[in-house]
GROMACS .gro file of C-alpha atoms in nm:
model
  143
    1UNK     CA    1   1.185  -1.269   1.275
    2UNK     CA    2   1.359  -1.218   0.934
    3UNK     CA    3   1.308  -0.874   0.788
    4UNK     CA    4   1.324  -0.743   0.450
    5UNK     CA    5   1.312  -0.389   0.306
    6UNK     CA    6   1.142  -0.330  -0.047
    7UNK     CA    7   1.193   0.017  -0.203
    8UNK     CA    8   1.041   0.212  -0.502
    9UNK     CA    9   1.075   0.531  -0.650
   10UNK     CA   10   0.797   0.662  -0.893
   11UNK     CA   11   0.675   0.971  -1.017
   12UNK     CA   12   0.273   1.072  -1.030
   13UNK     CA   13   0.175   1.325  -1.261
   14UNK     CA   14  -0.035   1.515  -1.018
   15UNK     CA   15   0.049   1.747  -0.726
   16UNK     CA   16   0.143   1.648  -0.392
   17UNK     CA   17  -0.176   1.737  -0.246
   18UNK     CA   18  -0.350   1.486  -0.481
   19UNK     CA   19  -0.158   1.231  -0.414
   20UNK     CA   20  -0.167   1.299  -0.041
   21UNK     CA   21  -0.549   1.272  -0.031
   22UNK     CA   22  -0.574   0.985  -0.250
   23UNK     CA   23  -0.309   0.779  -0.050
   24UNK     CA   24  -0.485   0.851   0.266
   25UNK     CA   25  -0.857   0.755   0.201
   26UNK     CA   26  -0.865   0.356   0.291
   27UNK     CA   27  -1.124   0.320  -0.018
   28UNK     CA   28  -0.875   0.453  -0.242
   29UNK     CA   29  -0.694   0.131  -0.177
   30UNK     CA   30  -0.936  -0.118  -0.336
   31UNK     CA   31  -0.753  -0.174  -0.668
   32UNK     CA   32  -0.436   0.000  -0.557
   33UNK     CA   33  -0.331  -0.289  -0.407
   34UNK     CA   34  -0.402  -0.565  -0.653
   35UNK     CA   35  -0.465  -0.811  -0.404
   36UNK     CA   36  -0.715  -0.573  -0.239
   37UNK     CA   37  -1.105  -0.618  -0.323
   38UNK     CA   38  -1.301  -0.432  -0.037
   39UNK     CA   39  -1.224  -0.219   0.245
   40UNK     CA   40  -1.420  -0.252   0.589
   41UNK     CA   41  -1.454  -0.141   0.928
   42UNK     CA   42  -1.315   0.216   0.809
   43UNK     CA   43  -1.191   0.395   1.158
   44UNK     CA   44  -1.026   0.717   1.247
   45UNK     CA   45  -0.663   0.643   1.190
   46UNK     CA   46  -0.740   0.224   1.053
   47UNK     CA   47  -0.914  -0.004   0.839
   48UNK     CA   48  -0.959  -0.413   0.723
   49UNK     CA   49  -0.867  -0.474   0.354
   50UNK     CA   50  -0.970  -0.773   0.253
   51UNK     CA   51  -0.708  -0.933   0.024
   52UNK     CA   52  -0.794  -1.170  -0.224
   53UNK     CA   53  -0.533  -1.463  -0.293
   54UNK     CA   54  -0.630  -1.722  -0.601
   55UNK     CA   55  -0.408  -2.094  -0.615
   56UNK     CA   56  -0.511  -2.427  -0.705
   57UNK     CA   57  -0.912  -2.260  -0.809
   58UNK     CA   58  -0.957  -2.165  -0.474
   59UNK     CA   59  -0.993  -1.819  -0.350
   60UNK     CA   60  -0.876  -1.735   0.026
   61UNK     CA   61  -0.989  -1.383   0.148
   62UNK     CA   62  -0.713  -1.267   0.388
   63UNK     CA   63  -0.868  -0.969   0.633
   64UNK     CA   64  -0.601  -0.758   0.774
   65UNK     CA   65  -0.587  -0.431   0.978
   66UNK     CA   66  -0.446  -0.133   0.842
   67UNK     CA   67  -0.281   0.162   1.020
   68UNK     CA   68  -0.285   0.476   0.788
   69UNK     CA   69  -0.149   0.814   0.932
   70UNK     CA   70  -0.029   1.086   0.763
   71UNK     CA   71   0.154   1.402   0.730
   72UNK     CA   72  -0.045   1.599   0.489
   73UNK     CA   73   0.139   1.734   0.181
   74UNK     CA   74   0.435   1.523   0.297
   75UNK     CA   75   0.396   1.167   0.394
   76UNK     CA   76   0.148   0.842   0.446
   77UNK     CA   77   0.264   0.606   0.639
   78UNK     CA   78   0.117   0.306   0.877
   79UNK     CA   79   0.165  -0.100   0.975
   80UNK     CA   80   0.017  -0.403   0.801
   81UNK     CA   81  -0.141  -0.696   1.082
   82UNK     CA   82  -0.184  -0.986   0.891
   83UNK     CA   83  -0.258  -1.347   0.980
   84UNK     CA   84   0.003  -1.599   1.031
   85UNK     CA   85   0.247  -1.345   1.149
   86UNK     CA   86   0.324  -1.127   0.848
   87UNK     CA   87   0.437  -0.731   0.955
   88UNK     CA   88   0.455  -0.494   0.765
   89UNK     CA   89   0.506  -0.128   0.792
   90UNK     CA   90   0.491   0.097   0.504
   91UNK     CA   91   0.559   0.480   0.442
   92UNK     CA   92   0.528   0.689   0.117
   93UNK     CA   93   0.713   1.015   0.098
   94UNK     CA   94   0.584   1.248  -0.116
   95UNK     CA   95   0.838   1.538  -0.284
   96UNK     CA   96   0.693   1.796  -0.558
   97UNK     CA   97   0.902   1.787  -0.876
   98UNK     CA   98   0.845   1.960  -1.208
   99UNK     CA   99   0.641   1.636  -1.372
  100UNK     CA  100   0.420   1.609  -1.052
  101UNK     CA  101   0.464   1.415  -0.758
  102UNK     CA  102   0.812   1.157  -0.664
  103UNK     CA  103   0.704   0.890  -0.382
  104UNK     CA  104   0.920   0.752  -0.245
  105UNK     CA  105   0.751   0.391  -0.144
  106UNK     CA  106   0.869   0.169   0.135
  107UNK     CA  107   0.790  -0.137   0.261
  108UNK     CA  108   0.972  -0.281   0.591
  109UNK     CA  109   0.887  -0.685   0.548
  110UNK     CA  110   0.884  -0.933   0.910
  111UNK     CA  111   0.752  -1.224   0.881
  112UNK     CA  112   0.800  -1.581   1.062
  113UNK     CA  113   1.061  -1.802   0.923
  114UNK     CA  114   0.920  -1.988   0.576
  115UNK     CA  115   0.702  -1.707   0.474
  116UNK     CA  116   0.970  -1.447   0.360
  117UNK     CA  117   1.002  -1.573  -0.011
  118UNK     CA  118   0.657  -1.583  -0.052
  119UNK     CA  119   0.539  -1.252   0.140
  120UNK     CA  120   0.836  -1.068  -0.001
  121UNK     CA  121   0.767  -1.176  -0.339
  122UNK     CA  122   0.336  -1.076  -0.332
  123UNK     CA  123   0.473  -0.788  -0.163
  124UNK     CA  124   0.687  -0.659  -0.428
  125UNK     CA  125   0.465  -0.764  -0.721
  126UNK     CA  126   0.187  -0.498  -0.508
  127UNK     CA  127   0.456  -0.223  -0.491
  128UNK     CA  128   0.560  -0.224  -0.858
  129UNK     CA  129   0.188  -0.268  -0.978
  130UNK     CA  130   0.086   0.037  -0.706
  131UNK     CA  131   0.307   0.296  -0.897
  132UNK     CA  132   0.156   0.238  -1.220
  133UNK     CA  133  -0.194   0.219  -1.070
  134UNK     CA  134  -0.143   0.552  -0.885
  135UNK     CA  135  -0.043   0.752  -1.194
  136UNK     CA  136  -0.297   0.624  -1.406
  137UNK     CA  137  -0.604   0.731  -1.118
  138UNK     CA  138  -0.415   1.059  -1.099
  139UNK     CA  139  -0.376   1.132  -1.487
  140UNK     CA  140  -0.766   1.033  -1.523
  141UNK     CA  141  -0.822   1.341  -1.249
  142UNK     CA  142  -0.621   1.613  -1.420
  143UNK     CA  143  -0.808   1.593  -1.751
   0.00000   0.00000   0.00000
């Protein structure tokens, strides 16, 4: 399977602890993920997102199982299962730095031959929008 690595670096104006306990609540995702409009079947350690793809005026609601683990104060980290054979793991490393909070976002990209284009590219569009989404939440919480 072809694999692809996507990284970003951001900074959240909040303290790591913040940002570790947002990251790590599967709810917190709805939104953080553009593609992601609900969160279900919310166990210890996983979760479904339901991600919602548009094309053509149709809308396709893609269910996949979520890992989520985490170091506190340090690091979230897990693995995507999606349909059609799309991996993905992920990992955010979390470093306190004078303006708040420097992740360190990952993404580790396997997917059948065909999809990597397409995956790689909704993939990356997700991470870019996610650190922008993350410091605005955060900002709104400090005051």
């Amino acid at each position: 399977m072809p694999e692809k690595i996507l990284s970003n670096t951001f900074t959240v104006p909040a303290p790591v602890e913040a940002v570790y306990e947002h990251l790590i609540r599967p709810e917190n995702y709805i939104g953080l993920s553009p593609l992601v409009v609900a969160v279900e079947d919310v166990q210890d350690g996983s979760y479904v997102a339901v991600e919602r793809f548009r094309a053509l005026g149709l809308k396709y609601d893609n269910r996949i199982r979520v890992a989520l683990l985490g170091t506190p104060g340090k690091a979230v980290w897990g693995e995507v299962d999606s349909p059609g054979g799309v991996r993905m793991a992920y990992r955010f490393d979390l470093t306190a730095t004078d303006e708040g909070t420097r992740v360190d976002d990952e993404l580790r990209l396997r997917t059948p031959f065909g999809l990597m284009a397409f995956a790689s590219g909704q993939a990356r569009k997700v991470q870019l929008a996610r650190a922008g989404i993350l410091a605005d939440r955060l900002r709104q919480t400090r005051g």
